[in-house]
mmCIF file of C-alpha atoms and ligand atoms in Angstrom:
data_model
loop_
_atom_site.group_PDB
_atom_site.id
_atom_site.type_symbol
_atom_site.label_atom_id
_atom_site.label_comp_id
_atom_site.label_asym_id
_atom_site.label_seq_id
_atom_site.Cartn_x
_atom_site.Cartn_y
_atom_site.Cartn_z
ATOM 1 C CA MET T 1 -10.111 2.155 30.770
ATOM 2 C CA LYS T 2 -11.076 1.661 27.427
ATOM 3 C CA ASN T 3 -9.936 -0.316 24.913
ATOM 4 C CA ILE T 4 -9.525 0.532 20.961
ATOM 5 C CA ILE T 5 -7.933 -1.357 18.250
ATOM 6 C CA ILE T 6 -6.245 0.329 15.252
ATOM 7 C CA ILE T 7 -6.018 -2.314 12.018
ATOM 8 C CA GLY T 8 -2.786 -0.872 9.956
ATOM 9 C CA ALA T 9 0.152 0.722 10.853
ATOM 10 C CA GLY T 10 0.371 3.010 7.701
ATOM 11 C CA PRO T 11 0.627 6.768 8.657
ATOM 12 C CA ALA T 12 -3.005 6.914 9.271
ATOM 13 C CA GLY T 13 -2.900 3.831 12.108
ATOM 14 C CA MET T 14 0.125 5.473 13.509
ATOM 15 C CA THR T 15 -1.279 8.527 13.932
ATOM 16 C CA ALA T 16 -4.426 7.499 15.463
ATOM 17 C CA ALA T 17 -2.563 5.545 17.824
ATOM 18 C CA ILE T 18 -0.291 8.547 19.343
ATOM 19 C CA TYR T 19 -3.650 10.428 19.216
ATOM 20 C CA ALA T 20 -6.015 7.837 20.803
ATOM 21 C CA ALA T 21 -3.198 6.711 23.413
ATOM 22 C CA ASP T 22 -2.844 10.750 24.249
ATOM 23 C CA SER T 23 -6.422 10.740 24.930
ATOM 24 C CA GLY T 24 -6.091 8.146 27.629
ATOM 25 C CA LEU T 25 -7.373 5.030 25.606
ATOM 26 C CA ASN T 26 -5.606 1.636 25.918
ATOM 27 C CA VAL T 27 -4.112 1.257 22.178
ATOM 28 C CA ARG T 28 -3.714 -1.996 20.563
ATOM 29 C CA LEU T 29 -1.899 -1.368 17.198
ATOM 30 C CA ILE T 30 -2.360 -4.420 14.535
ATOM 31 C CA GLU T 31 0.137 -4.702 11.743
ATOM 32 C CA LYS T 32 0.436 -7.917 9.212
ATOM 33 C CA GLY T 33 3.523 -6.310 7.705
ATOM 34 C CA MET T 34 6.020 -3.396 8.138
ATOM 35 C CA TYR T 35 5.500 -0.185 9.978
ATOM 36 C CA GLY T 36 4.998 2.682 7.678
ATOM 37 C CA GLY T 37 2.676 0.849 5.127
ATOM 38 C CA GLN T 38 3.033 2.064 1.585
ATOM 39 C CA MET T 39 5.581 4.731 2.696
ATOM 40 C CA THR T 40 8.012 1.594 3.258
ATOM 41 C CA THR T 41 7.797 1.390 -0.899
ATOM 42 C CA THR T 42 9.205 4.491 -1.708
ATOM 43 C CA ALA T 43 12.498 5.981 -1.888
ATOM 44 C CA ARG T 44 11.902 9.440 -1.705
ATOM 45 C CA ILE T 45 8.692 11.745 -0.430
ATOM 46 C CA GLU T 46 9.129 15.643 -0.947
ATOM 47 C CA ASN T 47 5.764 16.736 -0.377
ATOM 48 C CA TYR T 48 5.184 15.761 3.749
ATOM 49 C CA PRO T 49 5.256 19.415 5.557
ATOM 50 C CA GLY T 50 8.665 19.707 7.448
ATOM 51 C CA PHE T 51 10.957 17.546 5.195
ATOM 52 C CA PRO T 52 11.961 18.713 1.828
ATOM 53 C CA GLU T 53 13.002 15.550 1.140
ATOM 54 C CA ILE T 54 12.948 12.325 3.216
ATOM 55 C CA ALA T 55 13.230 8.461 2.329
ATOM 56 C CA GLY T 56 10.050 6.587 2.976
ATOM 57 C CA TRP T 57 11.682 4.175 5.326
ATOM 58 C CA GLU T 58 12.893 7.320 7.281
ATOM 59 C CA LEU T 59 9.426 8.984 7.845
ATOM 60 C CA SER T 60 8.452 5.745 8.818
ATOM 61 C CA GLN T 61 10.656 5.236 11.509
ATOM 62 C CA ARG T 62 9.913 8.395 12.953
ATOM 63 C CA MET T 63 6.463 7.771 13.175
ATOM 64 C CA PHE T 64 6.910 4.736 14.810
ATOM 65 C CA ASP T 65 9.525 6.222 17.367
ATOM 66 C CA CYS T 66 6.524 8.853 18.179
ATOM 67 C CA VAL T 67 3.976 5.679 18.662
ATOM 68 C CA THR T 68 6.481 3.595 20.821
ATOM 69 C CA LYS T 69 6.934 6.567 22.656
ATOM 70 C CA SER T 70 3.228 7.002 23.438
ATOM 71 C CA GLY T 71 2.868 3.580 25.071
ATOM 72 C CA VAL T 72 0.850 1.776 22.468
ATOM 73 C CA THR T 73 0.678 -2.209 22.529
ATOM 74 C CA LEU T 74 1.972 -3.351 19.277
ATOM 75 C CA THR T 75 0.687 -6.436 17.810
ATOM 76 C CA THR T 76 2.136 -8.026 14.597
ATOM 77 C CA ASP T 77 -0.902 -10.308 13.190
ATOM 78 C CA GLU T 78 -3.134 -10.098 10.309
ATOM 79 C CA VAL T 79 -7.067 -9.142 10.688
ATOM 80 C CA ILE T 80 -9.060 -11.675 9.350
ATOM 81 C CA SER T 81 -12.690 -9.995 10.509
ATOM 82 C CA ILE T 82 -14.441 -8.192 13.153
ATOM 83 C CA SER T 83 -17.363 -9.582 14.951
ATOM 84 C CA ARG T 84 -19.477 -8.369 17.742
ATOM 85 C CA SER T 85 -21.419 -9.174 20.956
ATOM 86 C CA ASP T 86 -22.991 -6.340 22.512
ATOM 87 C CA SER T 87 -21.052 -3.077 22.588
ATOM 88 C CA LEU T 88 -17.749 -5.216 22.488
ATOM 89 C CA PHE T 89 -16.170 -5.958 19.105
ATOM 90 C CA LYS T 90 -13.914 -9.119 18.392
ATOM 91 C CA VAL T 91 -11.131 -8.231 16.320
ATOM 92 C CA ILE T 92 -10.273 -11.881 14.851
ATOM 93 C CA CYS T 93 -6.375 -12.358 13.719
ATOM 94 C CA ARG T 94 -4.670 -15.267 12.010
ATOM 95 C CA ILE T 95 -3.028 -15.871 15.586
ATOM 96 C CA ASN T 96 -5.689 -13.953 17.901
ATOM 97 C CA THR T 97 -8.451 -12.460 18.606
ATOM 98 C CA TYR T 98 -8.517 -9.356 20.591
ATOM 99 C CA GLU T 99 -11.412 -7.549 22.140
ATOM 100 C CA ALA T 100 -12.029 -3.639 22.262
ATOM 101 C CA ASP T 101 -14.894 -1.126 22.330
ATOM 102 C CA ALA T 102 -14.048 0.717 19.281
ATOM 103 C CA VAL T 103 -11.870 0.031 16.216
ATOM 104 C CA ILE T 104 -10.303 2.157 13.775
ATOM 105 C CA ILE T 105 -9.821 0.248 10.333
ATOM 106 C CA ALA T 106 -6.730 2.000 8.675
ATOM 107 C CA ASN T 107 -5.643 -1.008 6.666
ATOM 108 C CA GLY T 108 -4.926 0.876 3.559
ATOM 109 C CA VAL T 109 -4.966 -0.272 -0.175
ATOM 110 C CA LYS T 110 -3.423 -3.321 -1.770
ATOM 111 C CA ARG T 111 -1.644 -3.716 -5.025
ATOM 112 C CA ARG T 112 -3.352 -4.776 -8.123
ATOM 113 C CA LYS T 113 -2.296 -8.343 -9.248
ATOM 114 C CA LEU T 114 -1.427 -8.963 -12.796
ATOM 115 C CA ASP T 115 -3.536 -12.301 -12.743
ATOM 116 C CA VAL T 116 -1.558 -14.063 -15.454
ATOM 117 C CA PRO T 117 0.226 -17.447 -15.433
ATOM 118 C CA GLY T 118 3.701 -17.793 -13.567
ATOM 119 C CA GLU T 119 2.368 -14.269 -11.163
ATOM 120 C CA LYS T 120 1.347 -16.465 -8.007
ATOM 121 C CA GLU T 121 3.990 -19.361 -8.927
ATOM 122 C CA PHE T 122 7.008 -16.946 -8.765
ATOM 123 C CA ALA T 123 5.683 -14.511 -6.171
ATOM 124 C CA GLY T 124 8.568 -13.554 -3.952
ATOM 125 C CA ARG T 125 10.721 -15.500 -6.138
ATOM 126 C CA GLY T 126 11.296 -13.178 -8.876
ATOM 127 C CA VAL T 127 7.686 -11.265 -9.036
ATOM 128 C CA SER T 128 7.815 -8.378 -6.783
ATOM 129 C CA TYR T 129 5.346 -5.816 -5.879
ATOM 130 C CA CYS T 130 8.002 -3.254 -4.356
ATOM 131 C CA ALA T 131 10.908 -2.072 -6.138
ATOM 132 C CA VAL T 132 12.227 -0.534 -3.318
ATOM 133 C CA CYS T 133 12.141 -3.345 -0.885
ATOM 134 C CA ASP T 134 13.507 -5.954 -3.527
ATOM 135 C CA GLY T 135 15.278 -4.085 -5.989
ATOM 136 C CA ASN T 136 18.818 -4.960 -4.419
ATOM 137 C CA PHE T 137 18.199 -8.584 -5.154
ATOM 138 C CA PHE T 138 18.225 -7.920 -8.830
ATOM 139 C CA LYS T 139 21.612 -5.851 -8.820
ATOM 140 C CA GLU T 140 23.136 -5.849 -12.431
ATOM 141 C CA LYS T 141 20.242 -8.076 -14.069
ATOM 142 C CA ASP T 142 17.752 -7.600 -16.423
ATOM 143 C CA VAL T 143 14.110 -6.827 -14.970
ATOM 144 C CA ALA T 144 10.719 -5.835 -16.275
ATOM 145 C CA VAL T 145 8.019 -3.202 -14.775
ATOM 146 C CA VAL T 146 4.730 -3.462 -15.247
ATOM 147 C CA GLY T 147 2.423 -0.056 -15.249
ATOM 148 C CA GLY T 148 2.174 3.326 -16.568
ATOM 149 C CA GLY T 149 1.329 5.617 -13.878
ATOM 150 C CA ASN T 150 3.462 7.432 -11.110
ATOM 151 C CA SER T 151 4.301 4.575 -9.314
ATOM 152 C CA ALA T 152 5.419 2.415 -12.076
ATOM 153 C CA LEU T 153 7.609 5.036 -13.569
ATOM 154 C CA GLU T 154 9.187 5.954 -10.293
ATOM 155 C CA ASP T 155 10.035 1.956 -9.472
ATOM 156 C CA ALA T 156 11.323 2.184 -13.326
ATOM 157 C CA ALA T 157 13.669 5.044 -12.609
ATOM 158 C CA TYR T 158 14.939 3.625 -9.039
ATOM 159 C CA LEU T 159 15.598 0.250 -10.659
ATOM 160 C CA CYS T 160 17.561 1.720 -13.563
ATOM 161 C CA GLY T 161 20.297 2.644 -10.774
ATOM 162 C CA VAL T 162 20.446 -0.735 -9.328
ATOM 163 C CA CYS T 163 19.984 -3.172 -12.677
ATOM 164 C CA LYS T 164 21.639 -3.857 -15.716
ATOM 165 C CA ARG T 165 18.368 -3.262 -18.086
ATOM 166 C CA VAL T 166 14.890 -2.135 -17.283
ATOM 167 C CA TYR T 167 12.126 -3.092 -19.282
ATOM 168 C CA LEU T 168 8.845 -0.762 -18.961
ATOM 169 C CA ILE T 169 5.785 -2.484 -19.930
ATOM 170 C CA HIS T 170 2.835 -0.395 -20.530
ATOM 171 C CA ARG T 171 -0.795 -1.323 -22.362
ATOM 172 C CA ARG T 172 -1.066 2.139 -23.756
ATOM 173 C CA ASP T 173 0.883 4.165 -26.397
ATOM 174 C CA GLU T 174 1.575 6.906 -23.617
ATOM 175 C CA PHE T 175 2.246 6.650 -19.718
ATOM 176 C CA ARG T 176 -0.479 8.353 -17.386
ATOM 177 C CA ALA T 177 2.417 9.157 -14.740
ATOM 178 C CA ASP T 178 2.993 12.907 -14.172
ATOM 179 C CA GLU T 179 5.011 14.806 -17.005
ATOM 180 C CA LYS T 180 8.035 14.929 -14.203
ATOM 181 C CA TYR T 181 8.179 11.125 -13.846
ATOM 182 C CA VAL T 182 7.856 10.839 -17.735
ATOM 183 C CA ARG T 183 10.540 13.193 -18.143
ATOM 184 C CA ALA T 184 12.905 11.807 -15.519
ATOM 185 C CA LEU T 185 13.385 8.732 -17.638
ATOM 186 C CA ASP T 186 15.059 10.513 -20.300
ATOM 187 C CA SER T 187 18.161 10.334 -18.600
ATOM 188 C CA PHE T 188 18.672 6.694 -18.095
ATOM 189 C CA ASP T 189 20.359 4.908 -21.287
ATOM 190 C CA ASN T 190 19.734 1.443 -19.615
ATOM 191 C CA LEU T 191 15.622 1.814 -19.712
ATOM 192 C CA GLU T 192 13.629 0.290 -22.735
ATOM 193 C CA ARG T 193 10.180 1.344 -23.027
ATOM 194 C CA VAL T 194 7.908 -1.341 -24.498
ATOM 195 C CA THR T 195 4.419 0.100 -25.015
ATOM 196 C CA SER T 196 1.415 -0.896 -26.309
ATOM 197 C CA HIS T 197 2.080 -4.149 -24.879
ATOM 198 C CA VAL T 198 0.275 -6.266 -22.094
ATOM 199 C CA PRO T 199 1.962 -9.204 -20.031
ATOM 200 C CA VAL T 200 0.482 -12.652 -20.788
ATOM 201 C CA ARG T 201 2.432 -14.847 -18.735
ATOM 202 C CA ILE T 202 5.586 -14.904 -16.759
ATOM 203 C CA THR T 203 8.106 -17.797 -17.925
ATOM 204 C CA GLY T 204 10.766 -20.018 -16.370
ATOM 205 C CA GLU T 205 11.363 -23.470 -14.726
ATOM 206 C CA ASP T 206 12.806 -23.198 -11.062
ATOM 207 C CA VAL T 207 13.177 -19.749 -11.430
ATOM 208 C CA LEU T 208 11.948 -16.965 -13.162
ATOM 209 C CA SER T 209 13.374 -16.421 -16.605
ATOM 210 C CA GLY T 210 11.010 -14.235 -18.663
ATOM 211 C CA ILE T 211 7.758 -12.188 -19.297
ATOM 212 C CA GLU T 212 5.981 -12.940 -22.326
ATOM 213 C CA VAL T 213 3.869 -9.787 -23.683
ATOM 214 C CA LYS T 214 1.462 -9.483 -26.570
ATOM 215 C CA SER T 215 1.514 -6.291 -28.661
ATOM 216 C CA THR T 216 -2.430 -4.346 -28.161
ATOM 217 C CA LYS T 217 -1.854 -3.447 -32.039
ATOM 218 C CA THR T 218 -0.700 -6.625 -34.027
ATOM 219 C CA GLY T 219 -1.771 -8.962 -31.237
ATOM 220 C CA GLU T 220 1.901 -10.571 -32.042
ATOM 221 C CA ALA T 221 3.658 -12.114 -28.672
ATOM 222 C CA HIS T 222 7.306 -12.138 -27.945
ATOM 223 C CA THR T 223 9.339 -12.975 -24.578
ATOM 224 C CA ILE T 224 11.452 -10.695 -22.897
ATOM 225 C CA PRO T 225 14.597 -12.629 -20.994
ATOM 226 C CA VAL T 226 14.427 -10.807 -17.389
ATOM 227 C CA SER T 227 15.229 -12.295 -13.960
ATOM 228 C CA GLY T 228 12.597 -9.935 -11.893
ATOM 229 C CA VAL T 229 9.054 -8.829 -12.839
ATOM 230 C CA PHE T 230 8.096 -5.666 -10.688
ATOM 231 C CA VAL T 231 4.072 -5.182 -11.072
ATOM 232 C CA ALA T 232 3.070 -1.416 -10.267
ATOM 233 C CA THR T 233 -0.172 -1.758 -11.951
ATOM 234 C CA GLY T 234 -2.045 0.442 -9.179
ATOM 235 C CA LEU T 235 -3.722 -0.122 -6.012
ATOM 236 C CA ILE T 236 -7.102 -1.350 -4.861
ATOM 237 C CA SER T 237 -9.108 -1.382 -2.236
ATOM 238 C CA ASP T 238 -8.992 -4.287 0.453
ATOM 239 C CA ASN T 239 -12.433 -4.269 2.616
ATOM 240 C CA ASP T 240 -14.431 -7.667 1.949
ATOM 241 C CA ALA T 241 -13.291 -8.597 5.517
ATOM 242 C CA TYR T 242 -15.286 -5.557 7.151
ATOM 243 C CA SER T 243 -18.180 -5.351 4.708
ATOM 244 C CA GLU T 244 -20.620 -6.885 7.421
ATOM 245 C CA PHE T 245 -20.176 -3.521 9.567
ATOM 246 C CA VAL T 246 -19.581 -0.996 6.974
ATOM 247 C CA GLU T 247 -21.147 0.160 3.926
ATOM 248 C CA LEU T 248 -18.575 -0.015 0.832
ATOM 249 C CA SER T 249 -18.196 1.941 -2.455
ATOM 250 C CA ASP T 250 -18.612 0.370 -5.631
ATOM 251 C CA ASP T 251 -15.281 0.198 -5.556
ATOM 252 C CA GLY T 252 -15.020 -1.468 -2.351
ATOM 253 C CA TYR T 253 -13.596 1.659 -0.430
ATOM 254 C CA ILE T 254 -15.420 2.366 3.188
ATOM 255 C CA GLU T 255 -18.204 5.155 2.799
ATOM 256 C CA SER T 256 -16.718 7.852 5.522
ATOM 257 C CA GLY T 257 -16.534 11.393 5.299
ATOM 258 C CA GLU T 258 -13.687 13.630 6.866
ATOM 259 C CA ASP T 259 -15.191 12.651 10.183
ATOM 260 C CA CYS T 260 -13.902 9.132 9.835
ATOM 261 C CA LEU T 261 -17.415 7.531 11.095
ATOM 262 C CA THR T 262 -18.822 4.448 9.362
ATOM 263 C CA SER T 263 -22.222 2.831 9.019
ATOM 264 C CA THR T 264 -21.832 1.255 12.179
ATOM 265 C CA PRO T 265 -21.067 3.250 15.300
ATOM 266 C CA GLY T 266 -17.746 2.356 17.160
ATOM 267 C CA ILE T 267 -16.075 1.392 14.121
ATOM 268 C CA PHE T 268 -14.267 4.072 12.125
ATOM 269 C CA ALA T 269 -12.351 4.567 8.834
ATOM 270 C CA ALA T 270 -9.003 6.527 8.602
ATOM 271 C CA GLY T 271 -6.664 6.848 5.388
ATOM 272 C CA ASP T 272 -6.270 5.289 2.236
ATOM 273 C CA THR T 273 -9.223 2.825 2.784
ATOM 274 C CA ARG T 274 -11.677 5.083 2.659
ATOM 275 C CA ASN T 275 -14.006 6.446 0.120
ATOM 276 C CA LYS T 276 -11.570 9.876 -0.864
ATOM 277 C CA LYS T 277 -10.425 12.072 -3.406
ATOM 278 C CA LEU T 278 -6.752 12.614 -2.340
ATOM 279 C CA ARG T 279 -4.764 9.483 -1.042
ATOM 280 C CA GLN T 280 -1.528 10.938 0.488
ATOM 281 C CA ILE T 281 0.528 10.658 3.643
ATOM 282 C CA VAL T 282 -0.842 14.055 5.221
ATOM 283 C CA THR T 283 -4.421 13.324 4.159
ATOM 284 C CA ALA T 284 -3.884 9.868 5.773
ATOM 285 C CA CYS T 285 -2.375 11.454 8.971
ATOM 286 C CA ALA T 286 -5.052 13.781 9.161
ATOM 287 C CA ASP T 287 -7.601 11.036 8.992
ATOM 288 C CA GLY T 288 -5.955 9.079 11.908
ATOM 289 C CA ALA T 289 -6.218 12.271 14.195
ATOM 290 C CA SER T 290 -9.864 12.883 13.286
ATOM 291 C CA ALA T 291 -10.855 9.361 13.627
ATOM 292 C CA ALA T 292 -8.855 8.936 17.057
ATOM 293 C CA LYS T 293 -10.865 12.016 18.485
ATOM 294 C CA LYS T 294 -14.166 10.736 16.820
ATOM 295 C CA ALA T 295 -13.566 7.444 18.772
ATOM 296 C CA LEU T 296 -12.790 9.242 21.881
ATOM 297 C CA GLU T 297 -16.460 11.207 21.603
ATOM 298 C CA TYR T 298 -18.055 7.721 20.884
ATOM 299 C CA LEU T 299 -16.494 6.091 24.048
ATOM 300 C CA ASN T 300 -17.304 9.023 26.460
ATOM 301 C CA GLY T 301 -20.797 8.982 25.051
ATOM 302 C CA VAL T 302 -20.887 11.999 23.275
ATOM 303 C CA GLY T 303 -20.363 10.795 19.688
HETATM 304 C C1 FAD J 401 5.268 4.015 -4.351
HETATM 305 C C2 FAD J 401 4.258 4.969 -3.714
HETATM 306 C C3 FAD J 401 5.011 6.266 -3.635
HETATM 307 C C4 FAD J 401 4.156 7.193 -2.783
HETATM 308 N N1 FAD J 401 4.768 8.326 -2.602
HETATM 309 C C5 FAD J 401 3.840 9.532 -2.130
HETATM 310 C C6 FAD J 401 4.550 10.708 -1.643
HETATM 311 O O1 FAD J 401 5.280 11.206 -1.998
HETATM 312 N N2 FAD J 401 3.575 11.613 -0.786
HETATM 313 C C7 FAD J 401 2.558 11.116 -0.632
HETATM 314 O O2 FAD J 401 2.114 12.078 0.278
HETATM 315 N N3 FAD J 401 2.164 9.743 -0.479
HETATM 316 C C8 FAD J 401 2.516 9.025 -1.281
HETATM 317 N N4 FAD J 401 2.121 7.651 -1.455
HETATM 318 C C9 FAD J 401 0.776 7.699 -1.201
HETATM 319 C C10 FAD J 401 0.827 7.138 0.453
HETATM 320 O O3 FAD J 401 2.023 6.545 0.856
HETATM 321 C C11 FAD J 401 -0.651 6.779 1.257
HETATM 322 O O4 FAD J 401 -1.691 7.592 0.562
HETATM 323 C C12 FAD J 401 -0.387 6.169 2.536
HETATM 324 O O5 FAD J 401 0.632 5.518 3.189
HETATM 325 C C13 FAD J 401 -1.777 6.081 3.139
HETATM 326 O O6 FAD J 401 -1.666 5.445 4.262
HETATM 327 P P1 FAD J 401 -2.906 4.717 5.196
HETATM 328 O O7 FAD J 401 -2.169 4.459 6.509
HETATM 329 O O8 FAD J 401 -3.962 4.660 4.901
HETATM 330 O O9 FAD J 401 -2.169 3.254 4.553
HETATM 331 P P2 FAD J 401 -1.171 2.059 4.367
HETATM 332 O O10 FAD J 401 0.090 3.068 3.861
HETATM 333 O O11 FAD J 401 -1.432 1.264 2.888
HETATM 334 O O12 FAD J 401 -0.996 1.728 5.400
HETATM 335 C C14 FAD J 401 -1.820 0.400 5.638
HETATM 336 C C15 FAD J 401 -1.369 -0.397 6.733
HETATM 337 O O13 FAD J 401 -2.103 -1.337 7.160
HETATM 338 C C16 FAD J 401 -1.602 -2.823 7.144
HETATM 339 N N5 FAD J 401 -2.667 -3.785 6.873
HETATM 340 C C17 FAD J 401 -3.407 -4.034 5.959
HETATM 341 N N6 FAD J 401 -4.535 -5.126 6.134
HETATM 342 C C18 FAD J 401 -3.966 -5.356 7.327
HETATM 343 C C19 FAD J 401 -4.717 -6.670 8.099
HETATM 344 N N7 FAD J 401 -5.565 -7.364 7.329
HETATM 345 N N8 FAD J 401 -4.249 -6.971 9.264
HETATM 346 C C20 FAD J 401 -3.431 -5.890 9.695
HETATM 347 N N9 FAD J 401 -2.568 -4.683 9.305
HETATM 348 C C21 FAD J 401 -3.386 -4.739 8.233
HETATM 349 C C22 FAD J 401 -0.432 -2.628 5.769
HETATM 350 O O14 FAD J 401 0.291 -3.827 6.170
HETATM 351 C C23 FAD J 401 0.089 -1.376 6.360
HETATM 352 O O15 FAD J 401 1.283 -1.543 6.842
HETATM 353 C C24 FAD J 401 2.651 6.484 -2.346
HETATM 354 C C25 FAD J 401 2.525 5.718 -2.372
HETATM 355 C C26 FAD J 401 3.270 4.861 -2.983
HETATM 356 C C27 FAD J 401 2.647 3.218 -3.268
#
């Protein structure tokens, strides 16, 4: 039986695993974090067909249940790189190395960092990149959210229901989120908009105690006392580990069309990691199915 490795268990990777296993392939799905990927970081999903409204964790769990029923081998590890000898790929991870006849890269995207002093020092100790995952640690406390897009405003709205006061810090005058997210903020009286300000540093001795911000208009700085800082400044590609094998776009996404083929036969790309227009759950799932089908054709010598 041919072996296939799928990197990442978001909706793209999980769908690819289900389709590949159903095609009779020996499937190993490698995930470094939570099964579900970005879905686990959102409270509510309202545009996945079949579910008028579903929590991110629940859709993740439902997809994961389908994966476990398919007889896929689940591996918790972080992929560091890929190498190749003849037609066999070696997927090198932090703990082990695994071999496969084909590889589907479905590693999604990573969060953009603030790159200010204090961020690294307080990461996981007050600085968070996931409001839904960590919001409860800040019950009845004051927190800041940095960002102005849909994710930032969704995070701010979620945290308003959990925390005492939420400062929403954004570098522009106006948020770039969709109107419905902007309007939703009006219903919270514990939200304070801090527009036209950028974060300068995250402050604190042993514990995080504030975020220093600077006005983009006057250059004046002040510190907002908070116990937590939620970073929601966008998502970026994470494909350096694969650049030897796959062609990347200028902004680091894997060059691949809807057929999920890459510049190396035997390596496929699915979901948010590839250069595409619409990064959503439904398009990630579609990619997962296409990538598995193309991988099967490749392994059968017809692709
Ligand atoms: C806050 C938020 C709200 C959203 N809301 C919606 C919505 O309402 N509707 C919608 O359709 N879409 C929504 N999206 C977008 C949607 O979640 C993504 O488009 C989708 O999850 C992409 O799926 P993916 O499988 O390509 O990648 P991801 O979901 O990013 O999954 C990739 C997986 O790969 C793993 N991984 C990465 N690198 C490695 C490695 N080196 N080794 C092992 N594993 C690795 C990651 O841990 C992750 O689990 C939202 C996204 C966010 C952040």
